[in-house]
Amino acid sequence: MRLYRPIITLPFLLALALAAGCSQEDDQQATGPRPVRSMTVKAERLSGVSFAGVVQARVETDLAFRTLGRVILRKAEVGDLVHKGDVVAEIDPLALQFAVNSAEADLRNAQAAYENAQITEKRRRTLATINAGSVADFEVAEQGLKSAQASLDQANAKLDKAREQLGYARLQAEFDGVVTSVSVEVGQTVTAGQTVMKVARLDQRDVIVDVPEGRIGALKEGTKFSVALQLDPTKQAIGTLREIGPEADAETRTHRLKIAINDAPEVFRLGAVVTATASRDEEDGVILLPLTAILRKDGATGVWVIDRANATVTLRKVVLDDATTDGARVKVLSGLKEGEQVAVAGANQLAEGQKIKTDEEPRP
């Protein structure tokens, strides 16, 4: 029997040698200093946080006809100012007017029938009183009068309804405002409740701002904001935070804020892009650290302070003001001083006394 010996080629031997060399280098790197990103602590001035937003109407309503009809007049366009009671559109009133005419004719007939029933009831009552007529005839006349009264009441109600429907042929503004959109054209047939146009109030405006979750802690209802037009920052107004969205958007993880600017100048038109800055006293000597530098464990917070002389790290407890954050950094109340160097990334990967190699990160 012939035995087959494995053939080991030169390329295979080279591959083994390279793999062994790489393994040795990896082992050396694993036991060497750990590279970390770091920054030097520096005190700075803390001022209000700014957000971009858009001016919107707090109240915007849909105007719609209450009855079916064909539009014969539309008197308002997008951007037009309207006043309460202004007629902004009309539908063809012909069919509605016919209904009113018919109801008026029915009312006249019912009125005549009621008057005849009154005369009959009165005559039968008199005859029954002097025993010149039967009680049964009187009772029939009395019942006829009641029936005529009911028919008269029904005719009156029908006429009131027809006149009310005729009034619906004219669409009126419910308050002073501006037309923000138009949905129908003249000649179009609309159904009851179909939106014809939208009107927004101008005396109640909000700035709508979407704020990251990390920045919500420092805000509360009633917080004052300085609001400036982005196209002309010299145009400013004072706003008040009136609503904080309770839930974050599922995709953006932001909360919606509504800042009231009811007394803002007219230049703060609907749709204007603005910058809203939370009003607060400026504070000097504030230390802000990236959130990535903070190690949180068992209810305590700390940072890795770098010993430059020995190139090692030491975990130090710090006290934070979690309510003061710009979404990326947090205010340090105590535990650090200016000039110290801290690790700003990979806090969960370090160990006490571990050798490190710093690569200082530029300050934000």
Coordinates of C-alpha atoms in Angstrom, one line a residue:
M1 CA 0.0 0.0 0.0
R2 CA 1.3 3.5 -0.9
L3 CA 1.1 6.1 1.8
Y4 CA 0.3 9.7 0.8
R5 CA 2.3 12.3 2.6
P6 CA 0.7 15.8 2.9
I7 CA 2.4 18.3 0.7
I8 CA 3.1 21.6 2.6
T9 CA 3.7 24.4 0.2
L10 CA 5.8 27.5 0.7
P11 CA 2.8 29.9 0.6
F12 CA 1.1 27.9 3.4
L13 CA 4.2 28.2 5.6
L14 CA 4.3 32.0 4.9
A15 CA 0.7 32.3 5.9
L16 CA 1.4 30.5 9.2
A17 CA 4.3 32.7 9.9
L18 CA 2.3 35.9 9.3
A19 CA -0.5 34.7 11.4
A20 CA 1.8 33.9 14.3
G21 CA 3.4 37.3 14.0
C22 CA 0.0 39.1 14.1
S23 CA -1.0 37.1 17.1
Q24 CA 2.1 38.1 19.0
E25 CA 1.6 41.7 18.0
D26 CA -2.1 41.6 19.2
D27 CA -1.0 40.1 22.5
Q28 CA 1.6 42.9 22.9
Q29 CA -1.1 45.5 22.2
A30 CA -3.6 44.0 24.6
T31 CA -1.0 44.2 27.4
G32 CA 0.1 47.7 26.5
P33 CA -1.4 51.1 27.4
R34 CA -5.1 51.5 26.4
P35 CA -5.7 54.5 24.0
V36 CA -8.3 56.8 25.3
R37 CA -9.8 60.1 24.2
S38 CA -9.4 62.8 26.8
M39 CA -9.9 66.5 27.5
T40 CA -8.6 69.1 29.8
V41 CA -11.2 70.5 32.2
K42 CA -11.8 74.2 31.6
A43 CA -14.3 76.5 33.2
E44 CA -16.6 78.5 30.9
R45 CA -19.6 80.8 30.9
L46 CA -23.0 79.2 30.8
S47 CA -25.9 81.1 29.2
G48 CA -29.3 80.3 27.9
V49 CA -29.9 77.3 25.6
S50 CA -31.3 78.2 22.1
F51 CA -33.7 76.2 19.9
A52 CA -35.0 76.7 16.3
G53 CA -38.8 76.9 16.0
V54 CA -41.7 77.9 13.9
V55 CA -44.5 80.4 14.6
Q56 CA -47.9 78.7 14.5
A57 CA -51.5 79.7 15.4
R58 CA -52.7 78.3 18.7
V59 CA -56.3 78.2 17.3
E60 CA -57.0 77.1 13.8
T61 CA -60.5 76.0 12.7
D62 CA -62.0 74.4 9.6
L63 CA -64.9 76.3 8.0
A64 CA -67.5 74.1 6.4
F65 CA -71.1 74.3 5.1
R66 CA -73.7 72.5 7.2
T67 CA -75.7 71.4 4.1
L68 CA -75.1 70.0 0.7
G69 CA -74.8 72.4 -2.2
R70 CA -72.9 73.9 -5.1
V71 CA -70.4 76.7 -4.4
I72 CA -71.4 79.9 -6.3
L73 CA -69.1 82.3 -4.4
R74 CA -65.8 82.3 -2.5
K75 CA -64.7 85.7 -1.2
A76 CA -61.5 84.8 0.6
E77 CA -58.1 83.6 -0.5
V78 CA -55.1 82.3 1.4
G79 CA -53.6 85.1 3.4
D80 CA -56.7 87.2 3.5
L81 CA -57.7 88.8 6.8
V82 CA -61.3 88.1 7.9
H83 CA -63.4 89.4 10.7
K84 CA -66.1 87.6 12.8
G85 CA -69.3 87.4 10.8
D86 CA -67.7 88.0 7.4
V87 CA -69.3 85.9 4.6
V88 CA -66.4 84.0 3.0
A89 CA -68.4 81.6 0.7
E90 CA -71.9 80.8 -0.5
I91 CA -73.6 77.8 -2.0
D92 CA -76.6 78.0 -4.4
P93 CA -79.6 78.8 -2.2
L94 CA -82.3 78.0 -4.9
A95 CA -83.3 74.6 -3.5
L96 CA -83.1 75.9 0.1
Q97 CA -85.3 78.8 -0.9
F98 CA -87.9 76.5 -2.4
A99 CA -88.0 74.6 0.8
V100 CA -88.7 77.8 2.7
N101 CA -91.5 78.7 0.3
S102 CA -93.0 75.3 0.7
A103 CA -92.8 75.5 4.4
E104 CA -94.4 78.9 4.4
A105 CA -97.3 77.5 2.3
D106 CA -97.8 74.6 4.7
L107 CA -97.8 77.0 7.6
R108 CA -100.6 79.1 6.0
N109 CA -102.7 76.0 5.4
A110 CA -102.1 74.8 9.0
Q111 CA -103.0 78.3 10.3
A112 CA -106.3 78.2 8.3
A113 CA -107.1 74.7 9.5
Y114 CA -106.5 75.8 13.1
E115 CA -108.8 78.8 12.8
N116 CA -111.6 76.6 11.4
A117 CA -111.1 74.1 14.1
Q118 CA -111.4 76.9 16.7
I119 CA -114.7 78.1 15.2
T120 CA -116.1 74.6 15.1
E121 CA -115.0 73.8 18.7
K122 CA -116.5 77.1 19.9
R123 CA -119.9 76.4 18.1
R124 CA -120.1 72.8 19.4
R125 CA -119.3 73.9 22.9
T126 CA -122.1 76.5 22.9
L127 CA -124.6 74.0 21.5
A128 CA -123.6 71.4 24.1
T129 CA -124.0 74.0 26.9
I130 CA -127.7 74.7 25.9
N131 CA -128.4 71.1 25.2
A132 CA -128.9 71.9 21.5
G133 CA -126.0 69.6 20.4
S134 CA -124.6 66.3 21.6
V135 CA -121.7 66.0 23.9
A136 CA -120.1 63.6 21.4
D137 CA -120.1 66.2 18.7
F138 CA -118.4 68.6 21.1
E139 CA -115.7 66.1 22.0
V140 CA -115.0 65.4 18.3
A141 CA -114.6 69.2 17.7
E142 CA -112.4 69.5 20.7
Q143 CA -110.2 66.7 19.4
G144 CA -110.1 68.3 16.0
L145 CA -108.8 71.6 17.6
K146 CA -106.0 69.8 19.4
S147 CA -105.0 68.1 16.1
A148 CA -105.0 71.4 14.3
Q149 CA -102.9 72.9 17.0
A150 CA -100.3 70.1 16.6
S151 CA -100.2 70.5 12.9
L152 CA -99.7 74.3 13.3
D153 CA -96.8 73.7 15.7
Q154 CA -95.3 71.2 13.3
A155 CA -95.6 73.7 10.4
N156 CA -93.9 76.4 12.4
A157 CA -91.0 74.1 13.3
K158 CA -90.7 73.0 9.6
L159 CA -90.5 76.7 8.5
D160 CA -87.9 77.5 11.2
K161 CA -85.8 74.5 10.1
A162 CA -86.1 75.5 6.4
R163 CA -85.0 79.1 7.2
E164 CA -82.1 77.8 9.3
Q165 CA -81.0 75.6 6.4
L166 CA -81.2 78.7 4.0
G167 CA -78.9 80.5 6.4
Y168 CA -76.4 77.7 6.0
A169 CA -76.0 78.7 2.4
R170 CA -73.7 81.5 3.6
L171 CA -70.4 80.5 5.3
Q172 CA -69.2 83.0 7.8
A173 CA -66.0 83.5 9.8
E174 CA -66.3 82.6 13.4
F175 CA -63.6 84.9 14.7
D176 CA -61.1 87.5 13.5
G177 CA -58.2 85.7 11.8
V178 CA -56.3 84.9 8.6
V179 CA -57.1 82.3 5.9
T180 CA -54.4 79.7 6.0
S181 CA -55.7 77.3 3.3
V182 CA -58.6 77.0 0.8
S183 CA -60.0 73.6 -0.3
V184 CA -62.8 74.2 -2.8
E185 CA -63.4 76.3 -5.9
V186 CA -66.5 78.0 -7.3
G187 CA -68.7 75.5 -9.1
Q188 CA -67.7 72.6 -6.9
T189 CA -70.4 70.6 -5.0
V190 CA -69.6 70.2 -1.4
T191 CA -71.2 67.9 1.3
A192 CA -72.1 68.9 4.8
G193 CA -69.0 69.2 6.9
Q194 CA -66.6 69.2 4.0
T195 CA -63.7 71.7 4.8
V196 CA -63.9 74.8 2.6
M197 CA -61.1 76.8 4.2
K198 CA -59.0 77.0 7.4
V199 CA -58.9 80.2 9.5
A200 CA -56.3 80.8 12.2
R201 CA -56.5 83.4 15.0
L202 CA -53.7 86.0 15.0
D203 CA -54.1 87.1 18.6
Q204 CA -52.9 83.7 20.0
R205 CA -49.6 82.5 18.5
D206 CA -47.2 79.8 19.6
V207 CA -43.6 79.0 18.8
I208 CA -43.3 75.3 18.2
V209 CA -40.0 73.7 19.2
D210 CA -38.8 70.1 19.2
V211 CA -36.3 69.5 21.9
P212 CA -34.1 66.4 22.5
E213 CA -34.9 64.4 25.6
G214 CA -31.6 65.4 27.3
R215 CA -32.6 69.1 27.3
I216 CA -36.0 68.8 28.8
G217 CA -34.8 68.6 32.4
A218 CA -33.9 72.2 32.7
L219 CA -37.2 73.5 31.3
K220 CA -40.6 73.8 33.0
E221 CA -43.9 75.5 32.2
G222 CA -43.7 79.2 32.8
T223 CA -40.0 79.4 31.7
K224 CA -39.4 82.7 29.8
F225 CA -37.9 82.7 26.3
S226 CA -36.4 85.4 24.2
V227 CA -37.7 84.8 20.7
A228 CA -35.9 86.4 17.6
L229 CA -36.6 86.2 13.9
Q230 CA -33.9 84.2 12.1
L231 CA -34.1 86.5 9.1
D232 CA -33.8 89.6 11.3
P233 CA -32.5 88.9 14.8
T234 CA -33.2 92.5 15.9
K235 CA -36.9 91.7 15.8
Q236 CA -37.5 90.1 19.2
A237 CA -40.4 89.1 21.5
I238 CA -40.8 87.5 24.9
G239 CA -42.5 84.1 25.1
T240 CA -43.7 81.9 27.9
L241 CA -43.4 78.1 27.8
R242 CA -47.0 76.9 28.2
E243 CA -46.8 73.2 27.3
I244 CA -44.2 70.4 27.3
G245 CA -45.1 67.4 25.3
P246 CA -45.4 64.5 27.7
E247 CA -44.2 61.8 25.3
A248 CA -41.1 61.8 23.0
D249 CA -41.6 61.3 19.3
A250 CA -41.0 57.6 18.6
E251 CA -38.5 58.3 15.7
T252 CA -36.7 61.6 16.7
R253 CA -36.9 61.1 20.5
T254 CA -37.8 64.8 20.9
H255 CA -40.4 66.5 23.0
R256 CA -42.6 69.3 21.5
L257 CA -42.7 72.6 23.3
K258 CA -45.3 75.3 22.8
I259 CA -44.1 78.8 23.7
A260 CA -46.8 81.5 23.8
I261 CA -46.0 84.8 22.1
N262 CA -49.5 86.4 22.2
D263 CA -48.1 90.0 22.4
A264 CA -45.4 89.6 19.7
P265 CA -45.2 92.2 16.9
E266 CA -46.9 91.5 13.6
V267 CA -43.6 90.6 12.0
F268 CA -43.8 87.3 13.8
R269 CA -46.1 85.9 11.1
L270 CA -47.4 82.4 10.9
G271 CA -44.8 80.1 9.5
A272 CA -41.9 82.4 10.5
V273 CA -38.7 80.6 11.5
V274 CA -37.4 81.9 14.8
T275 CA -34.7 81.2 17.5
A276 CA -36.1 80.7 21.0
T277 CA -33.5 81.1 23.8
A278 CA -34.4 80.1 27.4
S279 CA -33.9 83.1 29.6
R280 CA -31.5 82.6 32.5
D281 CA -28.8 84.5 34.3
E282 CA -25.3 83.9 32.8
E283 CA -23.0 82.0 35.0
D284 CA -19.2 82.1 35.0
G285 CA -16.8 79.4 36.1
V286 CA -19.0 76.5 35.0
I287 CA -17.5 73.1 34.2
L288 CA -19.3 71.1 31.6
L289 CA -18.4 67.5 30.7
P290 CA -19.6 65.4 27.8
L291 CA -22.2 62.9 28.9
T292 CA -19.9 60.1 27.5
A293 CA -17.4 60.9 30.2
I294 CA -19.8 60.2 33.0
L295 CA -19.8 56.7 34.7
R296 CA -23.0 56.0 36.5
K297 CA -23.2 53.0 38.8
D298 CA -25.3 52.2 41.9
G299 CA -26.7 55.7 42.0
A300 CA -23.3 57.3 42.1
T301 CA -21.6 59.3 39.3
G302 CA -17.9 59.5 38.6
V303 CA -15.3 60.3 36.0
W304 CA -11.9 58.9 35.1
V305 CA -9.2 61.4 36.1
I306 CA -5.9 61.0 34.3
D307 CA -2.6 61.1 36.2
R308 CA -0.4 62.6 33.5
A309 CA 2.8 61.7 35.3
N310 CA 2.0 58.0 35.5
A311 CA -0.3 57.7 32.5
T312 CA -3.0 56.0 34.6
V313 CA -6.6 56.6 35.4
T314 CA -8.3 57.0 38.8
L315 CA -12.1 57.0 39.3
R316 CA -13.3 60.1 41.1
K317 CA -16.8 60.8 42.4
V318 CA -18.4 64.0 41.1
V319 CA -21.7 65.7 41.8
L320 CA -23.7 66.8 38.7
D321 CA -26.6 69.1 38.0
D322 CA -28.6 66.9 35.6
A323 CA -31.1 69.7 35.1
T324 CA -28.4 71.8 33.4
T325 CA -27.5 70.2 30.1
D326 CA -27.4 71.1 26.5
G327 CA -28.1 67.5 25.4
A328 CA -24.4 66.6 24.9
R329 CA -22.8 68.0 28.1
V330 CA -23.7 68.2 31.8
K331 CA -22.8 70.7 34.5
V332 CA -20.3 69.5 37.2
L333 CA -21.1 70.9 40.6
S334 CA -18.1 69.5 42.5
G335 CA -15.3 66.9 42.3
L336 CA -13.3 68.5 39.4
K337 CA -11.2 71.5 39.0
E338 CA -9.9 73.4 36.0
G339 CA -6.8 72.0 34.4
E340 CA -7.4 68.4 35.2
Q341 CA -7.5 65.8 32.5
V342 CA -10.4 63.3 32.1
A343 CA -11.3 60.5 29.8
V344 CA -14.3 61.4 27.7
A345 CA -15.1 58.1 26.0
G346 CA -15.2 54.4 27.0
A347 CA -15.8 55.1 30.7
N348 CA -17.2 51.6 31.1
Q349 CA -14.1 50.0 29.6
L350 CA -11.5 51.4 32.0
A351 CA -10.3 50.0 35.3
E352 CA -8.7 51.6 38.4
G353 CA -5.0 52.3 37.9
Q354 CA -5.1 51.1 34.3
K355 CA -2.3 52.4 32.0
I356 CA -3.5 54.6 29.2
K357 CA -2.3 56.5 26.2
T358 CA -4.2 59.8 25.8
D359 CA -5.4 61.4 22.6
E360 CA -6.9 64.6 23.8
E361 CA -10.2 65.5 22.1
P362 CA -10.9 69.1 20.9
R363 CA -13.3 70.9 23.2
P364 CA -16.9 71.3 21.8

